[in-house]
Amino acid sequence: MKSSTETLEDISVPEAQACILDRIAPLDAEEVKLAQALGRALAEEVRANRDLPPYDVSAMDGYAVRAADLIEIPRTLQIIEDIKAGDTPRHPLQPGQCARIMTGAPLPPGADTIVRVEDTHALENDQVEFPVPIKPATDVRLRGENMRRGDVVLQPSDEITPGTIGVLATVKQAVVKVVRKPRVAILSNGDELEALDDPLDPHKIPDSNSHALMAQVQALGIEPVLLGIARDKPDELTDFLRRGLEYDVLLISGGTSVGVHDHVRPTLTALGVAIHFWRVKMRPGHPVAFGTLGRTLVFCLPGNPVSSMVCFEQLVLPALRRLMGHRRLFRRTIPALLGQAVKSRQGRTEFIRATLSRDESGVYVVTPTASQSSGDVLSMTQADVLLVAPSELSELSTGKTVQVQIQETAVWQLSPDT
Ligand code: AMP
Ligand code: MG
């Protein structure tokens, strides 16, 4: 991990991401109950504790037969036994015999094939007719076909999805070792800010950033702590920042620019925080800064509501995901056709709020939202993707293929595809 104290200025988004990620390793491991493990990253290798299936089993409800008995069809066989899942077959099959068998039930000795109920005719006196030709070994799931005792079934860093939980339960892992979650503190900064429970004052600006950032953190499965609002006074700010620096990650919004009331960066420096970069060639979000004190990560996000959220998406989110031990750190991007021409500023990567739809042929089309003002908190509710306008281009024409970053809401659609 890097530990230089030089402050880089005006770097690109990928440079900023690399600068952050180079300084982060996953946090240590902790043990949690299976019910608490969803969304976490595994911190251990998990092995199968038995063969699955534990013996050759039927994949269908039907009849266990000897394929050699059904070379000539139609053929009638005698049912000698009923076998359910969990039963132990009592009788080996002799020529001319079959067993009625349920899905997941073990094959009796001598049987090598399953014939589905639908392909048979039940007769009287426990006899059954097989009119359809069969292939040997059909619909048999072999012992150990899914996992063999001792096989590695999950790796460290695997993300715990509902599917993973199913595997962990299968191998009877009631307690799992996962990477611990970072402790995250959020601080807003500015004399003009009004807290959520303050009485409404028409001259003030409601502190939305604390809450929007909190929700962005919660969406990753982390419960952050809101430190409140620090006024633009160095002493007060120092007290708040000292408290914030006790966490794994401190997110500060506002006061990071060059105004005479912007005290955040100098106050952090005075507290010993090394500022690794300030200003990233992106829009919105240019005046963003990143620093560290020991293992604590400090992100100074711009005060404008949209800038703070977009900077979180590009810079904080991958950092939190790495701390949590995940391998996939970035939002999924997909190509989409531009539904409307877009002008952007050359030299900065622009993250344009946009909506995603599909045209008649099913191709994704992306359309910027009406407002691109970084102070317009409402525009974030209309955007379900961020259109990434590369820094080297200043104009993107209609119909051009662009990359869009999928936001939380964009994984849902109104109706199913038919
Ligand atoms: P600053 O980065 O402090 O210069 O703030 C830029 C703009 O963002 C100003 O209009 C601030 O009023 C606004 N702003 C700063 N902090 C917040 C916040 N926590 N919630 C909403 N708006 C904010
Ligand atoms: Mg301010």
Coordinates of C-alpha atoms and ligand atoms in Angstrom, one line a residue:
M1 CA 0.0 0.0 0.0
K2 CA 1.2 3.5 -0.9
S3 CA 2.0 6.1 1.8
S4 CA 3.2 9.1 -0.1
T5 CA 2.2 12.5 1.3
E6 CA 2.3 14.5 -1.9
T7 CA -1.1 16.0 -2.9
L8 CA -1.9 15.3 -6.5
E9 CA -4.0 17.9 -8.2
D10 CA -6.5 17.8 -11.0
I11 CA -6.2 14.1 -11.7
S12 CA -8.5 11.9 -13.9
V13 CA -11.2 9.7 -12.5
P14 CA -9.3 6.5 -13.0
E15 CA -6.2 8.0 -11.4
A16 CA -8.3 9.1 -8.4
Q17 CA -9.8 5.6 -8.1
A18 CA -6.3 4.0 -8.3
C19 CA -4.9 6.4 -5.8
I20 CA -7.7 5.5 -3.3
L21 CA -7.7 1.7 -4.0
D22 CA -3.9 1.4 -3.7
R23 CA -4.2 2.5 -0.1
I24 CA -7.0 0.1 0.9
A25 CA -6.9 -3.6 1.9
P26 CA -10.0 -5.5 3.1
L27 CA -10.8 -5.2 6.8
D28 CA -10.3 -8.1 9.2
A29 CA -12.6 -11.0 9.4
E30 CA -15.4 -11.7 11.9
E31 CA -17.8 -14.6 12.4
V32 CA -21.5 -14.0 11.8
K33 CA -24.5 -16.3 11.8
L34 CA -25.7 -17.4 8.4
A35 CA -28.8 -15.2 8.7
Q36 CA -26.6 -12.1 9.0
A37 CA -24.3 -13.0 6.1
L38 CA -26.2 -11.7 3.1
G39 CA -24.2 -9.1 1.1
R40 CA -21.0 -9.7 2.9
A41 CA -17.7 -11.1 1.4
L42 CA -16.5 -14.5 2.6
A43 CA -13.2 -14.4 4.4
E44 CA -12.6 -18.2 4.3
E45 CA -12.5 -21.1 1.9
V46 CA -15.6 -23.4 2.3
R47 CA -15.4 -27.1 1.5
A48 CA -18.1 -29.7 1.0
N49 CA -18.7 -31.8 4.1
R50 CA -20.3 -34.7 2.2
D51 CA -21.0 -36.0 -1.3
L52 CA -24.1 -34.5 -3.0
P53 CA -26.2 -36.3 -4.0
P54 CA -25.0 -38.7 -1.3
Y55 CA -25.9 -41.6 -3.6
D56 CA -27.2 -42.1 -7.1
V57 CA -30.7 -40.6 -7.0
S58 CA -33.7 -40.2 -9.3
A59 CA -34.1 -36.8 -11.0
M60 CA -37.8 -37.5 -11.6
D61 CA -41.0 -39.1 -10.2
G62 CA -41.2 -42.4 -12.1
Y63 CA -39.8 -45.9 -12.1
A64 CA -36.3 -47.2 -11.5
V65 CA -35.5 -49.9 -14.0
R66 CA -32.7 -52.0 -15.5
A67 CA -32.1 -50.5 -19.0
A68 CA -31.4 -54.1 -20.2
D69 CA -35.0 -55.0 -19.4
L70 CA -36.3 -52.3 -21.9
I71 CA -34.3 -53.1 -25.0
E72 CA -37.5 -54.4 -26.5
I73 CA -40.6 -52.4 -26.0
P74 CA -43.4 -52.3 -25.1
R75 CA -42.5 -54.3 -21.9
T76 CA -44.3 -54.8 -18.7
L77 CA -42.4 -54.9 -15.4
Q78 CA -43.5 -55.8 -11.8
I79 CA -43.3 -53.1 -9.2
I80 CA -41.6 -54.5 -6.1
E81 CA -41.2 -51.4 -4.0
D82 CA -42.0 -47.7 -3.4
I83 CA -39.0 -45.5 -2.8
K84 CA -39.3 -41.9 -1.4
A85 CA -36.6 -39.3 -1.0
G86 CA -34.8 -40.2 2.3
D87 CA -35.7 -43.9 2.1
T88 CA -33.2 -46.8 1.9
P89 CA -34.2 -49.2 -0.9
R90 CA -34.7 -52.7 0.6
H91 CA -34.7 -54.9 -2.5
P92 CA -32.2 -55.2 -5.4
L93 CA -34.0 -55.2 -8.7
Q94 CA -34.1 -58.6 -10.5
P95 CA -34.7 -58.9 -14.2
G96 CA -38.4 -58.1 -14.9
Q97 CA -38.7 -55.8 -11.9
C98 CA -38.9 -52.1 -11.3
A99 CA -39.5 -49.8 -8.3
R100 CA -41.7 -46.8 -8.1
I101 CA -39.4 -43.9 -7.2
M102 CA -39.8 -40.2 -6.3
T103 CA -37.5 -37.3 -7.1
G104 CA -34.4 -37.3 -5.0
A105 CA -34.9 -40.9 -3.8
P106 CA -31.9 -43.4 -4.0
L107 CA -31.9 -45.9 -6.8
P108 CA -32.2 -49.5 -5.7
P109 CA -29.2 -51.8 -6.4
G110 CA -29.4 -53.1 -10.0
A111 CA -31.3 -50.1 -11.3
D112 CA -29.5 -47.9 -13.8
T113 CA -32.2 -45.8 -15.4
I114 CA -35.3 -43.8 -14.5
V115 CA -38.4 -43.7 -16.7
R116 CA -40.8 -40.8 -16.0
V117 CA -44.3 -41.5 -14.9
E118 CA -45.6 -39.7 -18.0
D119 CA -43.9 -42.3 -20.3
T120 CA -45.6 -45.3 -18.6
H121 CA -49.0 -47.0 -18.3
A122 CA -50.0 -48.3 -14.9
L123 CA -51.7 -51.7 -15.1
E124 CA -53.4 -53.8 -12.4
N125 CA -51.6 -56.0 -9.8
D126 CA -48.6 -53.6 -9.4
Q127 CA -47.6 -53.9 -13.0
V128 CA -46.5 -51.1 -15.3
E129 CA -46.1 -50.9 -19.0
F130 CA -43.2 -49.2 -20.7
P131 CA -44.1 -48.2 -24.3
V132 CA -41.5 -45.6 -25.0
P133 CA -37.9 -46.4 -25.9
I134 CA -35.4 -45.4 -23.3
K135 CA -31.7 -44.4 -23.1
P136 CA -29.6 -46.0 -20.3
A137 CA -28.7 -43.7 -17.4
T138 CA -31.5 -41.2 -18.1
D139 CA -32.7 -39.0 -15.3
V140 CA -30.2 -40.4 -12.8
R141 CA -28.2 -37.9 -10.7
L142 CA -25.0 -39.6 -9.8
R143 CA -23.5 -39.6 -6.3
G144 CA -21.2 -36.5 -5.9
E145 CA -22.3 -35.0 -9.2
N146 CA -23.0 -31.6 -7.5
M147 CA -20.3 -31.6 -4.9
R148 CA -17.8 -34.1 -3.5
R149 CA -16.8 -34.2 0.1
G150 CA -13.6 -32.1 0.5
D151 CA -14.2 -30.0 -2.7
V152 CA -13.7 -26.3 -2.3
V153 CA -17.2 -24.9 -3.1
L154 CA -16.7 -21.2 -2.1
Q155 CA -13.6 -19.0 -2.2
P156 CA -12.5 -16.1 0.0
S157 CA -14.0 -12.8 -1.4
D158 CA -17.0 -14.6 -2.8
E159 CA -20.0 -12.3 -2.4
I160 CA -22.7 -13.8 -0.2
T161 CA -25.8 -13.9 -2.4
P162 CA -29.0 -15.9 -1.6
G163 CA -27.4 -18.6 -3.8
T164 CA -24.3 -18.6 -1.6
I165 CA -26.5 -18.8 1.5
G166 CA -28.0 -22.0 0.0
V167 CA -24.6 -23.5 -0.5
L168 CA -23.5 -22.5 3.0
A169 CA -26.6 -24.1 4.5
T170 CA -26.0 -27.2 2.3
V171 CA -22.6 -27.7 3.9
K172 CA -24.0 -27.0 7.3
Q173 CA -22.1 -23.8 7.9
A174 CA -24.3 -22.1 10.6
V175 CA -21.6 -19.6 11.3
V176 CA -19.5 -18.0 8.6
K177 CA -16.3 -16.0 8.5
V178 CA -16.8 -12.7 6.6
V179 CA -15.0 -9.5 6.2
R180 CA -16.2 -7.0 8.8
K181 CA -18.1 -3.9 7.7
P182 CA -16.4 -0.5 7.8
R183 CA -17.6 1.9 10.4
V184 CA -18.6 5.0 8.5
A185 CA -19.2 8.6 9.8
I186 CA -20.9 11.3 7.9
L187 CA -20.4 15.0 8.5
S188 CA -22.0 18.0 6.8
N189 CA -20.3 21.4 6.8
G190 CA -21.7 24.9 6.3
D191 CA -23.1 27.8 8.3
E192 CA -26.1 27.9 6.0
L193 CA -27.3 24.4 6.7
E194 CA -30.5 23.5 8.5
A195 CA -30.8 20.1 10.2
L196 CA -33.7 17.8 9.4
D197 CA -35.3 18.4 12.8
D198 CA -34.6 22.2 13.0
P199 CA -37.6 24.5 12.5
L200 CA -37.9 25.7 8.9
D201 CA -35.9 29.0 8.3
P202 CA -36.4 30.4 4.7
H203 CA -32.9 31.7 4.7
K204 CA -31.2 28.4 5.3
I205 CA -30.4 25.4 3.1
P206 CA -31.7 22.0 4.3
D207 CA -28.9 19.5 5.0
S208 CA -29.9 16.8 2.4
N209 CA -26.4 15.5 2.0
S210 CA -26.1 13.8 5.4
H211 CA -29.2 11.8 4.6
A212 CA -28.6 11.0 0.9
L213 CA -25.1 9.9 1.7
M214 CA -26.4 7.8 4.6
A215 CA -28.8 6.1 2.2
Q216 CA -26.0 5.4 -0.3
V217 CA -24.0 3.8 2.5
Q218 CA -27.0 1.8 3.7
A219 CA -27.6 0.5 0.2
L220 CA -24.2 -1.2 0.6
G221 CA -25.3 -2.9 3.8
I222 CA -23.5 -0.6 6.1
E223 CA -25.1 1.4 8.9
P224 CA -23.3 4.8 9.1
V225 CA -23.3 7.3 12.0
L226 CA -24.4 10.9 11.3
L227 CA -22.2 13.3 13.2
G228 CA -24.4 16.3 12.3
I229 CA -23.5 19.7 11.0
A230 CA -20.2 21.5 11.6
R231 CA -20.3 25.3 11.2
D232 CA -17.7 27.1 9.1
K233 CA -15.5 27.7 12.2
P234 CA -12.1 26.0 12.4
D235 CA -12.5 25.2 16.2
E236 CA -15.9 23.7 15.8
L237 CA -14.8 21.8 12.7
T238 CA -11.7 20.5 14.5
D239 CA -13.9 18.9 17.2
F240 CA -16.2 17.3 14.7
L241 CA -13.3 16.0 12.5
R242 CA -11.5 14.6 15.5
R243 CA -14.6 12.5 16.3
G244 CA -14.9 11.5 12.7
L245 CA -11.3 10.4 12.4
E246 CA -12.0 7.6 14.9
Y247 CA -14.0 5.7 12.2
D248 CA -12.8 3.6 9.3
V249 CA -14.2 6.1 6.8
L250 CA -15.2 9.7 7.3
L251 CA -17.4 11.4 4.6
I252 CA -17.5 15.2 4.8
S253 CA -19.7 17.2 2.4
G254 CA -19.3 21.0 1.8
G255 CA -16.4 23.4 2.6
T256 CA -13.8 21.6 0.5
S257 CA -13.4 24.3 -2.2
V258 CA -11.4 27.5 -2.2
G259 CA -14.0 29.9 -0.7
V260 CA -12.8 31.9 2.4
H261 CA -15.2 29.8 4.5
D262 CA -13.9 26.5 3.1
H263 CA -11.9 25.2 6.1
V264 CA -12.2 21.5 5.7
R265 CA -8.9 20.7 4.0
P266 CA -6.6 22.9 6.1
T267 CA -8.3 21.7 9.3
L268 CA -7.8 18.1 8.2
T269 CA -4.1 18.8 7.4
A270 CA -3.7 20.4 10.9
L271 CA -5.0 17.2 12.4
G272 CA -2.4 15.2 10.6
V273 CA -4.4 13.9 7.7
A274 CA -2.4 13.4 4.5
I275 CA -4.4 14.7 1.5
H276 CA -3.5 12.5 -1.4
F277 CA -5.5 14.3 -4.1
W278 CA -7.6 17.4 -4.4
R279 CA -9.7 18.1 -7.5
V280 CA -10.6 15.4 -10.0
K281 CA -11.3 16.0 -13.6
M282 CA -14.9 15.2 -13.4
R283 CA -18.3 16.9 -13.5
P284 CA -20.1 17.2 -11.3
G285 CA -17.7 16.9 -8.4
H286 CA -14.5 18.7 -9.4
P287 CA -13.5 20.0 -5.9
V288 CA -13.4 16.5 -4.3
A289 CA -10.5 15.5 -2.0
F290 CA -9.2 12.3 -0.5
G291 CA -6.9 11.8 2.5
T292 CA -5.8 9.3 5.1
L293 CA -4.8 9.3 8.7
G294 CA -3.4 5.9 9.7
R295 CA -6.0 3.5 8.3
T296 CA -8.8 6.0 8.3
L297 CA -10.0 7.1 4.9
V298 CA -11.3 10.7 4.6
F299 CA -13.4 11.8 1.6
C300 CA -14.1 15.5 1.2
L301 CA -17.1 15.7 -1.1
P302 CA -18.5 18.8 -2.7
G303 CA -21.5 20.5 -1.0
N304 CA -23.8 20.5 -4.0
P305 CA -26.3 17.6 -3.5
V306 CA -25.7 16.0 -6.9
S307 CA -22.0 16.4 -6.8
S308 CA -21.8 14.8 -3.4
M309 CA -23.8 11.8 -4.5
V310 CA -22.0 11.4 -7.9
C311 CA -18.6 11.6 -6.1
F312 CA -19.8 9.0 -3.7
E313 CA -20.7 6.7 -6.6
Q314 CA -17.3 7.1 -8.4
L315 CA -14.9 7.3 -5.5
V316 CA -16.4 6.2 -2.2
L317 CA -18.4 3.2 -3.3
P318 CA -15.4 1.3 -4.7
A319 CA -13.4 2.1 -1.6
L320 CA -16.2 0.7 0.7
R321 CA -16.6 -2.4 -1.4
R322 CA -12.9 -3.1 -1.2
L323 CA -12.9 -2.6 2.6
M324 CA -15.7 -5.1 2.7
G325 CA -13.6 -7.6 0.9
H326 CA -15.5 -7.7 -2.4
R327 CA -13.8 -8.4 -5.7
R328 CA -16.3 -6.5 -7.9
L329 CA -15.9 -2.9 -6.8
F330 CA -17.6 -0.8 -9.5
R331 CA -21.1 -0.3 -10.7
R332 CA -22.0 -2.3 -13.8
T333 CA -21.8 -0.3 -17.1
I334 CA -23.7 -1.3 -20.2
P335 CA -23.7 0.2 -23.7
A336 CA -26.7 2.2 -24.7
L337 CA -27.7 4.4 -27.7
L338 CA -27.8 8.1 -27.1
G339 CA -31.4 9.3 -27.6
Q340 CA -30.5 12.9 -27.7
A341 CA -27.2 14.8 -28.5
V342 CA -25.1 15.8 -25.5
K343 CA -22.6 18.5 -25.1
S344 CA -19.9 18.1 -22.5
R345 CA -16.9 19.8 -21.3
Q346 CA -13.6 18.5 -22.8
G347 CA -11.0 17.6 -20.3
R348 CA -13.4 16.3 -17.7
T349 CA -15.3 13.0 -17.4
E350 CA -19.0 14.0 -17.1
F351 CA -21.5 11.9 -15.3
I352 CA -24.8 12.9 -16.8
R353 CA -28.0 12.0 -15.1
A354 CA -30.2 10.0 -17.5
T355 CA -33.0 7.6 -17.9
L356 CA -32.8 4.2 -19.5
S357 CA -35.4 2.7 -21.8
R358 CA -35.6 0.3 -24.7
D359 CA -36.6 0.9 -28.2
E360 CA -38.9 -1.4 -30.3
S361 CA -36.0 -3.8 -31.1
G362 CA -35.1 -4.1 -27.4
V363 CA -31.9 -1.9 -27.6
Y364 CA -31.2 0.3 -24.6
V365 CA -31.6 4.0 -25.2
V366 CA -30.3 6.6 -22.8
T367 CA -31.8 10.1 -22.4
P368 CA -30.4 12.8 -20.2
T369 CA -32.8 14.2 -17.6
A370 CA -34.0 17.8 -18.2
S371 CA -31.9 19.3 -15.4
Q372 CA -28.2 18.8 -15.1
S373 CA -27.7 21.4 -12.4
S374 CA -25.5 20.0 -9.6
G375 CA -27.7 21.8 -7.1
D376 CA -30.9 20.1 -8.2
V377 CA -31.6 17.4 -5.7
L378 CA -34.8 16.4 -7.5
S379 CA -32.9 15.4 -10.7
M380 CA -31.3 12.5 -8.9
T381 CA -34.8 11.0 -8.4
Q382 CA -35.3 11.0 -12.2
A383 CA -32.0 9.4 -13.1
D384 CA -31.7 5.6 -13.2
V385 CA -28.3 5.7 -14.9
L386 CA -25.3 7.9 -15.1
L387 CA -24.2 8.4 -18.7
V388 CA -20.4 8.5 -18.8
A389 CA -19.2 11.2 -21.3
P390 CA -15.5 10.6 -21.8
S391 CA -13.2 13.5 -21.0
E392 CA -11.7 13.6 -24.5
L393 CA -15.0 14.3 -26.3
S394 CA -17.0 17.5 -26.2
E395 CA -20.0 16.5 -28.2
L396 CA -21.9 13.2 -28.4
S397 CA -24.4 12.9 -31.2
T398 CA -27.7 11.2 -31.2
G399 CA -27.5 7.5 -31.9
K400 CA -23.9 7.2 -30.7
T401 CA -23.2 4.2 -28.4
V402 CA -22.2 5.4 -24.9
Q403 CA -21.6 3.6 -21.6
V404 CA -24.0 4.1 -18.8
Q405 CA -23.6 3.2 -15.1
I406 CA -26.5 1.3 -13.7
Q407 CA -27.9 2.8 -10.5
E408 CA -30.0 1.0 -8.0
T409 CA -33.4 1.6 -9.6
A410 CA -32.2 0.6 -13.1
V411 CA -32.1 -3.1 -12.2
W412 CA -36.0 -3.1 -12.1
Q413 CA -38.4 -2.8 -15.1
L414 CA -42.1 -2.2 -15.3
S415 CA -43.2 -5.4 -16.9
P416 CA -41.6 -8.8 -17.8
D417 CA -40.2 -9.6 -21.2
T418 CA -42.3 -12.0 -23.1
Ligands
AMP1 P1 -19.7 24.2 -0.6 O1 -19.1 23.0 -1.1 O2 -19.6 24.3 0.9 O3 -19.2 25.5 -1.2 O4 -21.2 24.1 -0.9 C1 -21.7 24.2 -2.3 C2 -23.2 24.3 -2.3 O5 -23.7 23.1 -1.7 C3 -23.8 25.4 -1.5 O6 -24.9 26.0 -2.2 C4 -24.2 24.8 -0.2 O7 -25.3 25.5 0.4 C5 -24.7 23.4 -0.7 N1 -24.5 22.4 0.4 C6 -23.4 22.3 1.2 N2 -23.6 21.3 2.1 C7 -24.9 20.8 1.9 C8 -25.7 19.8 2.5 N3 -25.2 19.1 3.5 N4 -26.9 19.6 2.0 C9 -27.4 20.3 1.0 N5 -26.7 21.3 0.3 C10 -25.4 21.6 0.8
MG2 MG -19.9 25.7 2.4

